[in-house]
């Protein structure tokens, strides 16, 4: 018996693959500041649990494959608060944003096709593409520019006739970049010229800082070309709910994607009722308060990271991630070493190596992603430990030469 090449080709999550090292460090009595995963520590709003309590049936039944109509109506109303116009019939509730991304990629590309991606990108895009036998075609952004959208010339260099779509997240996971109107327009115009789909991952749209505004792909014309993917995981600190959204105005595409939705029967029923409670009871004020908290955390992490000599980091304006190029040789080796051989007063740090967020071989080897999901005081401690670790790691490397 042989294991498929598809699964062998799929990378382990760069966010989770080093968890065993962190677990071992904890077993040795060390405190590990976990900045590797986007799991907010903010309390899930009580409206989620109240929504579940309102469920009255004696049977946990299959919902409609597109999700509860009442929930789709609530999502439609929610998007209108952000000047995004979707009819409930243009939405499919998915099992997390991950399923929405898989539906999107699978519906616009066949095995052997290519999908362009701005790298570094959400690492699971790579896993989804491998699952579908689709190749990611990367367009590289740079830490020196704050990971801004690359020039049109870079898109042209990366494009091949096998490309069927382009996927990106805005605000960005993992960089925290928030794309301007002109940057999103650059992507849209390129897609129109090449006649390809645009898959816009807008999971973090509520979390923008310093007066920066999120620009949705739905702000542009030619809407049949666009697929919006979304999730409540980070927005409401409800990662385990596994409720996302696939949205498009392309009726032909939507009709076909319903085949995927029917194949997996329905999204989780109880979580749908919980999210219905969130959407009914919480408005923009809730997100504004949470965004202010993340901005404080961003400031704390950024201020400390800037003290690392040789680090390259532009202040991010969205999501709750910060990517930084460190003066080290190999971020994955560095992170392992921090967990196995380094501590400050029995405390150490776990972050994510950014190499797993690239499709280009060898790219991102000196970069890391920090998820600022801890309170500001703990973030400052963790970043100071990281600063000390860089110094000790490089001194050790010099001695070993």
mmCIF file of C-alpha atoms in Angstrom:
data_model
loop_
_atom_site.group_PDB
_atom_site.id
_atom_site.type_symbol
_atom_site.label_atom_id
_atom_site.label_comp_id
_atom_site.label_asym_id
_atom_site.label_seq_id
_atom_site.Cartn_x
_atom_site.Cartn_y
_atom_site.Cartn_z
ATOM 1 C CA UNK A 1 0.000 0.000 0.000
ATOM 2 C CA UNK A 2 1.236 3.485 -0.860
ATOM 3 C CA UNK A 3 0.439 6.833 0.703
ATOM 4 C CA UNK A 4 -0.653 9.425 -1.863
ATOM 5 C CA UNK A 5 1.868 11.866 -3.253
ATOM 6 C CA UNK A 6 -0.742 14.548 -2.556
ATOM 7 C CA UNK A 7 -0.521 14.118 1.212
ATOM 8 C CA UNK A 8 3.253 13.595 1.121
ATOM 9 C CA UNK A 9 3.645 16.897 -0.711
ATOM 10 C CA UNK A 10 1.537 18.790 1.844
ATOM 11 C CA UNK A 11 3.567 20.712 4.402
ATOM 12 C CA UNK A 12 2.988 20.504 8.130
ATOM 13 C CA UNK A 13 1.546 23.732 9.497
ATOM 14 C CA UNK A 14 4.404 26.156 10.266
ATOM 15 C CA UNK A 15 2.143 27.491 13.018
ATOM 16 C CA UNK A 16 1.710 24.135 14.756
ATOM 17 C CA UNK A 17 4.632 21.926 13.680
ATOM 18 C CA UNK A 18 6.929 23.100 16.490
ATOM 19 C CA UNK A 19 4.303 22.646 19.220
ATOM 20 C CA UNK A 20 6.003 19.436 20.537
ATOM 21 C CA UNK A 21 9.093 21.518 21.372
ATOM 22 C CA UNK A 22 6.948 23.980 23.313
ATOM 23 C CA UNK A 23 5.218 21.137 25.145
ATOM 24 C CA UNK A 24 8.589 19.687 26.148
ATOM 25 C CA UNK A 25 9.732 23.093 27.397
ATOM 26 C CA UNK A 26 6.604 23.339 29.547
ATOM 27 C CA UNK A 27 7.228 19.846 30.934
ATOM 28 C CA UNK A 28 10.683 21.047 31.962
ATOM 29 C CA UNK A 29 9.040 23.784 34.013
ATOM 30 C CA UNK A 30 9.526 26.697 31.626
ATOM 31 C CA UNK A 31 6.908 29.321 30.885
ATOM 32 C CA UNK A 32 6.381 29.613 27.127
ATOM 33 C CA UNK A 33 4.859 32.790 25.698
ATOM 34 C CA UNK A 34 2.791 31.445 22.800
ATOM 35 C CA UNK A 35 2.922 33.961 19.980
ATOM 36 C CA UNK A 36 2.789 31.348 17.229
ATOM 37 C CA UNK A 37 -0.937 30.930 16.710
ATOM 38 C CA UNK A 38 -3.764 33.391 16.080
ATOM 39 C CA UNK A 39 -5.817 32.241 19.051
ATOM 40 C CA UNK A 40 -7.122 35.384 20.785
ATOM 41 C CA UNK A 41 -7.233 35.440 24.582
ATOM 42 C CA UNK A 42 -10.187 37.851 24.455
ATOM 43 C CA UNK A 43 -13.339 36.359 25.948
ATOM 44 C CA UNK A 44 -15.863 34.996 23.465
ATOM 45 C CA UNK A 45 -18.953 37.237 23.792
ATOM 46 C CA UNK A 46 -21.747 35.776 25.909
ATOM 47 C CA UNK A 47 -24.118 36.372 22.971
ATOM 48 C CA UNK A 48 -22.614 33.271 21.341
ATOM 49 C CA UNK A 49 -23.625 31.013 24.227
ATOM 50 C CA UNK A 50 -26.992 32.731 24.583
ATOM 51 C CA UNK A 51 -27.652 32.026 20.905
ATOM 52 C CA UNK A 52 -27.059 28.319 21.502
ATOM 53 C CA UNK A 53 -29.361 28.348 24.544
ATOM 54 C CA UNK A 54 -32.193 29.619 22.334
ATOM 55 C CA UNK A 55 -32.040 26.401 20.311
ATOM 56 C CA UNK A 56 -35.229 24.515 21.152
ATOM 57 C CA UNK A 57 -35.387 21.351 19.025
ATOM 58 C CA UNK A 58 -34.969 17.914 20.587
ATOM 59 C CA UNK A 59 -32.863 16.823 17.591
ATOM 60 C CA UNK A 60 -29.549 18.283 16.392
ATOM 61 C CA UNK A 61 -30.533 18.239 12.737
ATOM 62 C CA UNK A 62 -28.844 18.986 9.430
ATOM 63 C CA UNK A 63 -29.328 22.589 8.444
ATOM 64 C CA UNK A 64 -29.703 23.686 4.825
ATOM 65 C CA UNK A 65 -26.407 22.967 3.066
ATOM 66 C CA UNK A 66 -25.921 26.708 2.543
ATOM 67 C CA UNK A 67 -26.519 27.313 6.244
ATOM 68 C CA UNK A 68 -29.547 28.473 8.193
ATOM 69 C CA UNK A 69 -31.470 31.055 6.174
ATOM 70 C CA UNK A 70 -31.824 33.227 9.272
ATOM 71 C CA UNK A 71 -28.042 33.173 9.692
ATOM 72 C CA UNK A 72 -27.453 34.079 6.053
ATOM 73 C CA UNK A 73 -29.887 36.958 6.467
ATOM 74 C CA UNK A 74 -27.976 38.095 9.556
ATOM 75 C CA UNK A 75 -24.675 37.923 7.643
ATOM 76 C CA UNK A 76 -26.251 39.943 4.825
ATOM 77 C CA UNK A 77 -27.293 42.635 7.326
ATOM 78 C CA UNK A 78 -23.845 42.551 8.905
ATOM 79 C CA UNK A 79 -22.068 43.120 5.585
ATOM 80 C CA UNK A 80 -24.293 46.092 4.877
ATOM 81 C CA UNK A 81 -22.833 47.761 7.996
ATOM 82 C CA UNK A 82 -19.537 47.674 6.092
ATOM 83 C CA UNK A 83 -21.077 48.870 2.807
ATOM 84 C CA UNK A 84 -20.770 45.394 1.319
ATOM 85 C CA UNK A 85 -23.948 44.335 -0.467
ATOM 86 C CA UNK A 86 -24.707 40.608 -0.432
ATOM 87 C CA UNK A 87 -28.146 39.065 -0.697
ATOM 88 C CA UNK A 88 -28.637 36.074 1.673
ATOM 89 C CA UNK A 89 -28.935 33.856 -1.421
ATOM 90 C CA UNK A 90 -25.399 34.896 -2.447
ATOM 91 C CA UNK A 91 -23.884 33.458 0.740
ATOM 92 C CA UNK A 92 -22.924 29.908 1.723
ATOM 93 C CA UNK A 93 -22.147 29.307 5.393
ATOM 94 C CA UNK A 94 -19.064 27.097 5.616
ATOM 95 C CA UNK A 95 -17.270 25.047 8.235
ATOM 96 C CA UNK A 96 -14.786 27.781 9.031
ATOM 97 C CA UNK A 97 -13.058 30.146 6.654
ATOM 98 C CA UNK A 98 -10.831 27.213 5.696
ATOM 99 C CA UNK A 99 -13.688 25.403 3.977
ATOM 100 C CA UNK A 100 -14.637 28.634 2.202
ATOM 101 C CA UNK A 101 -11.069 28.883 0.861
ATOM 102 C CA UNK A 102 -11.100 25.244 -0.260
ATOM 103 C CA UNK A 103 -14.468 25.744 -1.990
ATOM 104 C CA UNK A 104 -13.089 28.843 -3.711
ATOM 105 C CA UNK A 105 -9.887 27.231 -4.950
ATOM 106 C CA UNK A 106 -11.638 24.020 -6.000
ATOM 107 C CA UNK A 107 -14.360 25.829 -7.925
ATOM 108 C CA UNK A 108 -12.097 27.971 -10.114
ATOM 109 C CA UNK A 109 -9.145 25.649 -10.779
ATOM 110 C CA UNK A 110 -8.540 22.057 -11.865
ATOM 111 C CA UNK A 111 -5.635 19.743 -10.969
ATOM 112 C CA UNK A 112 -2.508 21.113 -12.619
ATOM 113 C CA UNK A 113 -3.835 24.674 -12.796
ATOM 114 C CA UNK A 114 -2.137 27.576 -11.008
ATOM 115 C CA UNK A 115 -3.411 30.190 -8.586
ATOM 116 C CA UNK A 116 -1.413 33.353 -7.997
ATOM 117 C CA UNK A 117 -0.780 34.362 -4.397
ATOM 118 C CA UNK A 118 0.883 37.351 -2.750
ATOM 119 C CA UNK A 119 3.551 35.942 -0.470
ATOM 120 C CA UNK A 120 4.018 35.644 2.399
ATOM 121 C CA UNK A 121 0.447 34.345 2.628
ATOM 122 C CA UNK A 122 -1.807 32.498 5.069
ATOM 123 C CA UNK A 123 0.112 29.231 5.338
ATOM 124 C CA UNK A 124 -2.906 26.966 4.903
ATOM 125 C CA UNK A 125 -3.452 28.241 1.350
ATOM 126 C CA UNK A 126 -0.487 26.034 0.498
ATOM 127 C CA UNK A 127 -2.049 23.028 2.215
ATOM 128 C CA UNK A 128 -5.358 23.591 0.468
ATOM 129 C CA UNK A 129 -3.628 23.875 -2.918
ATOM 130 C CA UNK A 130 -1.705 20.639 -2.346
ATOM 131 C CA UNK A 131 -4.935 18.911 -1.333
ATOM 132 C CA UNK A 132 -6.450 19.950 -4.669
ATOM 133 C CA UNK A 133 -3.322 19.317 -6.798
ATOM 134 C CA UNK A 134 -3.211 23.009 -7.654
ATOM 135 C CA UNK A 135 0.065 24.915 -7.856
ATOM 136 C CA UNK A 136 0.555 28.248 -6.124
ATOM 137 C CA UNK A 137 2.211 30.869 -8.300
ATOM 138 C CA UNK A 138 3.849 33.393 -5.929
ATOM 139 C CA UNK A 139 4.313 37.143 -6.247
ATOM 140 C CA UNK A 140 6.716 38.175 -3.501
ATOM 141 C CA UNK A 141 6.239 41.189 -1.242
ATOM 142 C CA UNK A 142 9.116 42.532 0.862
ATOM 143 C CA UNK A 143 9.589 43.357 4.563
ATOM 144 C CA UNK A 144 11.438 46.515 3.539
ATOM 145 C CA UNK A 145 8.215 47.918 2.028
ATOM 146 C CA UNK A 146 5.986 46.712 4.852
ATOM 147 C CA UNK A 147 4.890 43.817 2.607
ATOM 148 C CA UNK A 148 2.982 46.152 0.294
ATOM 149 C CA UNK A 149 1.292 44.780 -2.844
ATOM 150 C CA UNK A 150 4.019 44.134 -5.444
ATOM 151 C CA UNK A 151 4.247 46.166 -8.636
ATOM 152 C CA UNK A 152 2.303 45.217 -11.748
ATOM 153 C CA UNK A 153 5.645 44.206 -13.310
ATOM 154 C CA UNK A 154 6.080 41.541 -10.602
ATOM 155 C CA UNK A 155 2.592 40.211 -11.295
ATOM 156 C CA UNK A 156 3.404 40.017 -15.006
ATOM 157 C CA UNK A 157 6.629 38.095 -14.304
ATOM 158 C CA UNK A 158 4.788 35.534 -12.171
ATOM 159 C CA UNK A 159 1.800 35.043 -14.483
ATOM 160 C CA UNK A 160 1.458 31.961 -16.709
ATOM 161 C CA UNK A 161 -1.340 30.834 -19.011
ATOM 162 C CA UNK A 162 -2.254 28.162 -16.435
ATOM 163 C CA UNK A 163 -3.282 30.769 -13.829
ATOM 164 C CA UNK A 164 -7.009 30.749 -13.059
ATOM 165 C CA UNK A 165 -7.226 33.060 -10.028
ATOM 166 C CA UNK A 166 -5.380 35.154 -7.506
ATOM 167 C CA UNK A 167 -5.865 34.784 -3.741
ATOM 168 C CA UNK A 168 -4.788 37.174 -0.995
ATOM 169 C CA UNK A 169 -5.791 38.265 2.504
ATOM 170 C CA UNK A 170 -6.489 41.889 3.381
ATOM 171 C CA UNK A 171 -5.670 42.814 6.131
ATOM 172 C CA UNK A 172 -2.879 40.329 5.768
ATOM 173 C CA UNK A 173 -2.191 37.232 7.735
ATOM 174 C CA UNK A 174 0.791 36.955 8.341
ATOM 175 C CA UNK A 175 2.135 40.486 7.833
ATOM 176 C CA UNK A 176 -0.543 42.833 9.158
ATOM 177 C CA UNK A 177 -0.381 44.889 5.945
ATOM 178 C CA UNK A 178 -3.609 46.695 5.024
ATOM 179 C CA UNK A 179 -3.899 47.273 1.290
ATOM 180 C CA UNK A 180 -4.916 50.701 0.062
ATOM 181 C CA UNK A 181 -7.582 51.357 -2.573
ATOM 182 C CA UNK A 182 -4.869 51.697 -5.234
ATOM 183 C CA UNK A 183 -3.253 48.423 -4.182
ATOM 184 C CA UNK A 184 -6.503 46.456 -4.320
ATOM 185 C CA UNK A 185 -7.311 48.139 -7.647
ATOM 186 C CA UNK A 186 -3.939 46.952 -8.964
ATOM 187 C CA UNK A 187 -4.912 43.370 -8.180
ATOM 188 C CA UNK A 188 -8.426 43.780 -9.631
ATOM 189 C CA UNK A 189 -7.188 45.450 -12.827
ATOM 190 C CA UNK A 190 -4.612 42.716 -13.355
ATOM 191 C CA UNK A 191 -7.280 40.032 -12.873
ATOM 192 C CA UNK A 192 -9.568 41.755 -15.390
ATOM 193 C CA UNK A 193 -6.774 41.997 -17.943
ATOM 194 C CA UNK A 194 -5.954 38.293 -17.572
ATOM 195 C CA UNK A 195 -9.616 37.268 -17.166
ATOM 196 C CA UNK A 196 -9.074 35.370 -13.916
ATOM 197 C CA UNK A 197 -10.960 35.177 -10.618
ATOM 198 C CA UNK A 198 -10.089 37.180 -7.504
ATOM 199 C CA UNK A 199 -10.379 35.396 -4.130
ATOM 200 C CA UNK A 200 -10.306 37.986 -1.348
ATOM 201 C CA UNK A 201 -9.847 36.723 2.212
ATOM 202 C CA UNK A 202 -11.320 39.480 4.400
ATOM 203 C CA UNK A 203 -11.324 37.663 7.748
ATOM 204 C CA UNK A 204 -9.578 40.538 9.578
ATOM 205 C CA UNK A 205 -11.381 43.495 8.006
ATOM 206 C CA UNK A 206 -12.599 44.839 11.378
ATOM 207 C CA UNK A 207 -9.072 45.085 12.769
ATOM 208 C CA UNK A 208 -7.419 48.140 11.222
ATOM 209 C CA UNK A 209 -5.420 50.757 13.120
ATOM 210 C CA UNK A 210 -4.187 54.359 12.938
ATOM 211 C CA UNK A 211 -7.204 55.514 10.957
ATOM 212 C CA UNK A 212 -6.512 53.008 8.167
ATOM 213 C CA UNK A 213 -9.674 51.785 6.431
ATOM 214 C CA UNK A 214 -10.256 48.344 4.997
ATOM 215 C CA UNK A 215 -10.942 48.237 1.245
ATOM 216 C CA UNK A 216 -13.079 45.297 0.155
ATOM 217 C CA UNK A 217 -12.783 43.725 -3.256
ATOM 218 C CA UNK A 218 -16.558 44.263 -3.426
ATOM 219 C CA UNK A 219 -15.927 48.017 -3.707
ATOM 220 C CA UNK A 220 -15.018 47.465 -7.365
ATOM 221 C CA UNK A 221 -16.935 46.760 -10.564
ATOM 222 C CA UNK A 222 -17.004 43.427 -12.420
ATOM 223 C CA UNK A 223 -18.268 41.683 -9.280
ATOM 224 C CA UNK A 224 -18.917 38.328 -10.974
ATOM 225 C CA UNK A 225 -15.132 37.912 -10.932
ATOM 226 C CA UNK A 226 -14.888 38.142 -7.126
ATOM 227 C CA UNK A 227 -15.133 35.571 -4.355
ATOM 228 C CA UNK A 228 -15.086 36.808 -0.776
ATOM 229 C CA UNK A 229 -14.132 34.383 1.988
ATOM 230 C CA UNK A 230 -14.777 35.189 5.611
ATOM 231 C CA UNK A 231 -14.840 33.755 9.136
ATOM 232 C CA UNK A 232 -16.070 34.624 12.632
ATOM 233 C CA UNK A 233 -13.078 32.938 14.309
ATOM 234 C CA UNK A 234 -10.947 35.999 15.036
ATOM 235 C CA UNK A 235 -13.691 38.619 14.772
ATOM 236 C CA UNK A 236 -15.497 37.269 17.827
ATOM 237 C CA UNK A 237 -12.702 35.214 19.396
ATOM 238 C CA UNK A 238 -14.656 32.097 18.429
ATOM 239 C CA UNK A 239 -12.034 30.019 16.616
ATOM 240 C CA UNK A 240 -13.563 26.692 17.685
ATOM 241 C CA UNK A 241 -17.014 27.593 16.360
ATOM 242 C CA UNK A 242 -15.841 26.819 12.812
ATOM 243 C CA UNK A 243 -18.218 29.116 10.982
ATOM 244 C CA UNK A 244 -17.147 30.894 7.813
ATOM 245 C CA UNK A 245 -18.693 32.324 4.652
ATOM 246 C CA UNK A 246 -18.238 31.823 0.913
ATOM 247 C CA UNK A 247 -19.760 34.813 -0.875
ATOM 248 C CA UNK A 248 -20.064 35.729 -4.530
ATOM 249 C CA UNK A 249 -22.434 37.513 -6.884
ATOM 250 C CA UNK A 250 -21.548 35.054 -9.635
ATOM 251 C CA UNK A 251 -24.778 33.020 -9.752
ATOM 252 C CA UNK A 252 -23.390 30.305 -12.024
ATOM 253 C CA UNK A 253 -20.396 29.797 -9.735
ATOM 254 C CA UNK A 254 -22.566 29.828 -6.609
ATOM 255 C CA UNK A 255 -24.886 27.202 -8.081
ATOM 256 C CA UNK A 256 -21.930 24.893 -8.749
ATOM 257 C CA UNK A 257 -20.291 25.458 -5.353
ATOM 258 C CA UNK A 258 -23.524 24.291 -3.743
ATOM 259 C CA UNK A 259 -22.482 20.808 -4.911
ATOM 260 C CA UNK A 260 -19.519 20.999 -2.520
ATOM 261 C CA UNK A 261 -21.769 22.308 0.247
ATOM 262 C CA UNK A 262 -24.231 19.467 -0.284
ATOM 263 C CA UNK A 263 -21.417 16.901 -0.323
ATOM 264 C CA UNK A 264 -20.405 17.840 3.207
ATOM 265 C CA UNK A 265 -24.121 18.014 4.135
ATOM 266 C CA UNK A 266 -24.226 21.116 6.378
ATOM 267 C CA UNK A 267 -22.134 23.426 8.546
ATOM 268 C CA UNK A 268 -22.254 22.732 12.340
ATOM 269 C CA UNK A 269 -25.755 23.482 13.567
ATOM 270 C CA UNK A 270 -25.159 24.552 17.171
ATOM 271 C CA UNK A 271 -22.354 26.912 16.173
ATOM 272 C CA UNK A 272 -24.669 28.492 13.605
ATOM 273 C CA UNK A 273 -27.122 29.359 16.383
ATOM 274 C CA UNK A 274 -24.254 30.755 18.446
ATOM 275 C CA UNK A 275 -23.079 32.965 15.594
ATOM 276 C CA UNK A 276 -26.647 34.067 14.983
ATOM 277 C CA UNK A 277 -26.600 35.349 18.566
ATOM 278 C CA UNK A 278 -23.383 37.269 17.870
ATOM 279 C CA UNK A 279 -24.669 38.889 14.704
ATOM 280 C CA UNK A 280 -28.025 39.803 16.231
ATOM 281 C CA UNK A 281 -26.686 41.246 19.496
ATOM 282 C CA UNK A 282 -23.335 42.853 18.624
ATOM 283 C CA UNK A 283 -22.697 45.774 16.292
ATOM 284 C CA UNK A 284 -19.740 47.825 15.127
ATOM 285 C CA UNK A 285 -19.106 49.167 18.626
ATOM 286 C CA UNK A 286 -17.969 45.732 19.750
ATOM 287 C CA UNK A 287 -15.369 45.481 16.978
ATOM 288 C CA UNK A 288 -14.119 49.011 17.545
ATOM 289 C CA UNK A 289 -13.370 48.176 21.164
ATOM 290 C CA UNK A 290 -11.560 44.962 20.250
ATOM 291 C CA UNK A 291 -9.591 46.742 17.504
ATOM 292 C CA UNK A 292 -8.391 49.355 20.019
ATOM 293 C CA UNK A 293 -7.148 46.554 22.289
ATOM 294 C CA UNK A 294 -5.229 44.960 19.406
ATOM 295 C CA UNK A 295 -3.774 48.334 18.460
ATOM 296 C CA UNK A 296 -2.361 48.667 21.998
ATOM 297 C CA UNK A 297 -0.864 45.221 21.686
ATOM 298 C CA UNK A 298 0.531 46.031 18.241
ATOM 299 C CA UNK A 299 2.196 49.115 19.680
ATOM 300 C CA UNK A 300 3.719 47.151 22.567
ATOM 301 C CA UNK A 301 5.119 44.419 20.310
ATOM 302 C CA UNK A 302 6.359 46.825 17.643
ATOM 303 C CA UNK A 303 8.113 49.113 20.136
ATOM 304 C CA UNK A 304 10.049 46.185 21.596
ATOM 305 C CA UNK A 305 10.839 44.511 18.257
ATOM 306 C CA UNK A 306 12.319 47.786 16.950
ATOM 307 C CA UNK A 307 14.922 47.528 19.722
ATOM 308 C CA UNK A 308 16.398 44.401 18.115
ATOM 309 C CA UNK A 309 19.489 45.568 16.272
ATOM 310 C CA UNK A 310 19.328 44.599 12.594
ATOM 311 C CA UNK A 311 15.623 43.707 12.612
ATOM 312 C CA UNK A 312 13.550 44.842 9.622
ATOM 313 C CA UNK A 313 9.964 45.628 10.546
ATOM 314 C CA UNK A 314 7.481 48.234 9.337
ATOM 315 C CA UNK A 315 4.562 49.052 11.626
ATOM 316 C CA UNK A 316 1.589 46.907 10.517
ATOM 317 C CA UNK A 317 -1.833 48.534 10.295
ATOM 318 C CA UNK A 318 -4.172 45.580 10.607
ATOM 319 C CA UNK A 319 -5.048 42.004 11.672
ATOM 320 C CA UNK A 320 -3.138 40.972 14.803
ATOM 321 C CA UNK A 321 0.108 39.789 13.276
ATOM 322 C CA UNK A 322 3.523 41.293 12.843
ATOM 323 C CA UNK A 323 6.143 39.820 10.522
ATOM 324 C CA UNK A 324 9.774 40.717 11.019
ATOM 325 C CA UNK A 325 13.059 39.898 9.332
ATOM 326 C CA UNK A 326 15.593 39.062 12.037
ATOM 327 C CA UNK A 327 19.408 39.125 11.833
ATOM 328 C CA UNK A 328 19.574 35.306 12.044
ATOM 329 C CA UNK A 329 20.385 32.540 9.575
ATOM 330 C CA UNK A 330 17.391 30.216 9.938
ATOM 331 C CA UNK A 331 14.180 31.127 11.753
ATOM 332 C CA UNK A 332 12.952 27.553 12.236
ATOM 333 C CA UNK A 333 16.256 26.469 13.760
ATOM 334 C CA UNK A 334 16.239 29.621 15.908
ATOM 335 C CA UNK A 335 12.721 28.938 17.226
ATOM 336 C CA UNK A 336 13.554 25.309 18.041
ATOM 337 C CA UNK A 337 16.675 26.479 19.881
ATOM 338 C CA UNK A 338 14.664 29.018 21.907
ATOM 339 C CA UNK A 339 12.394 26.192 23.051
ATOM 340 C CA UNK A 340 15.098 23.608 23.769
ATOM 341 C CA UNK A 341 18.223 25.495 24.865
ATOM 342 C CA UNK A 342 17.313 29.042 25.834
ATOM 343 C CA UNK A 343 15.381 30.812 28.555
ATOM 344 C CA UNK A 344 15.445 33.971 30.633
ATOM 345 C CA UNK A 345 14.567 33.163 34.224
ATOM 346 C CA UNK A 346 12.865 29.969 33.027
ATOM 347 C CA UNK A 347 10.797 31.805 30.423
ATOM 348 C CA UNK A 348 11.004 31.539 26.636
ATOM 349 C CA UNK A 349 8.996 32.333 23.492
ATOM 350 C CA UNK A 350 7.366 30.494 20.621
ATOM 351 C CA UNK A 351 6.715 32.269 17.320
ATOM 352 C CA UNK A 352 6.141 30.961 13.770
ATOM 353 C CA UNK A 353 8.876 30.616 11.112
ATOM 354 C CA UNK A 354 7.747 32.608 8.093
ATOM 355 C CA UNK A 355 9.356 30.254 5.578
ATOM 356 C CA UNK A 356 6.194 28.123 5.742
ATOM 357 C CA UNK A 357 4.166 31.135 4.576
ATOM 358 C CA UNK A 358 6.016 31.248 1.228
ATOM 359 C CA UNK A 359 5.719 29.150 -1.929
ATOM 360 C CA UNK A 360 9.123 30.280 -3.244
ATOM 361 C CA UNK A 361 11.771 27.752 -2.127
ATOM 362 C CA UNK A 362 14.160 29.237 0.433
ATOM 363 C CA UNK A 363 12.151 32.438 0.904
ATOM 364 C CA UNK A 364 11.384 33.817 4.354
ATOM 365 C CA UNK A 365 14.171 31.889 6.012
ATOM 366 C CA UNK A 366 15.134 34.827 8.247
ATOM 367 C CA UNK A 367 11.590 35.976 8.952
ATOM 368 C CA UNK A 368 9.130 35.185 11.745
ATOM 369 C CA UNK A 369 5.471 35.882 12.445
ATOM 370 C CA UNK A 370 4.349 37.167 15.832
ATOM 371 C CA UNK A 371 0.675 36.824 16.769
ATOM 372 C CA UNK A 372 0.072 39.546 19.351
ATOM 373 C CA UNK A 373 -2.705 37.681 21.112
ATOM 374 C CA UNK A 374 -1.423 38.230 24.665
ATOM 375 C CA UNK A 375 -1.894 41.329 26.809
ATOM 376 C CA UNK A 376 0.540 44.220 26.333
ATOM 377 C CA UNK A 377 2.598 43.508 29.457
ATOM 378 C CA UNK A 378 3.190 39.880 28.489
ATOM 379 C CA UNK A 379 3.960 40.905 24.897
ATOM 380 C CA UNK A 380 6.682 43.277 26.085
ATOM 381 C CA UNK A 381 8.211 40.524 28.222
ATOM 382 C CA UNK A 382 8.071 38.046 25.354
ATOM 383 C CA UNK A 383 9.630 40.458 22.848
ATOM 384 C CA UNK A 384 12.425 41.331 25.277
ATOM 385 C CA UNK A 385 13.154 37.608 25.656
ATOM 386 C CA UNK A 386 13.164 37.357 21.852
ATOM 387 C CA UNK A 387 15.636 40.261 21.675
ATOM 388 C CA UNK A 388 17.971 38.565 24.150
ATOM 389 C CA UNK A 389 17.622 35.286 22.265
ATOM 390 C CA UNK A 390 18.769 36.856 18.986
ATOM 391 C CA UNK A 391 21.928 38.146 20.668
ATOM 392 C CA UNK A 392 22.775 34.848 22.387
ATOM 393 C CA UNK A 393 21.937 32.784 19.290
ATOM 394 C CA UNK A 394 24.250 34.805 17.061
ATOM 395 C CA UNK A 395 27.048 34.758 19.660
ATOM 396 C CA UNK A 396 26.735 30.987 19.809
ATOM 397 C CA UNK A 397 26.909 30.778 16.008
ATOM 398 C CA UNK A 398 30.102 32.844 15.956
ATOM 399 C CA UNK A 399 31.718 30.620 18.593
ATOM 400 C CA UNK A 400 30.781 27.483 16.661
ATOM 401 C CA UNK A 401 32.497 28.677 13.499
#
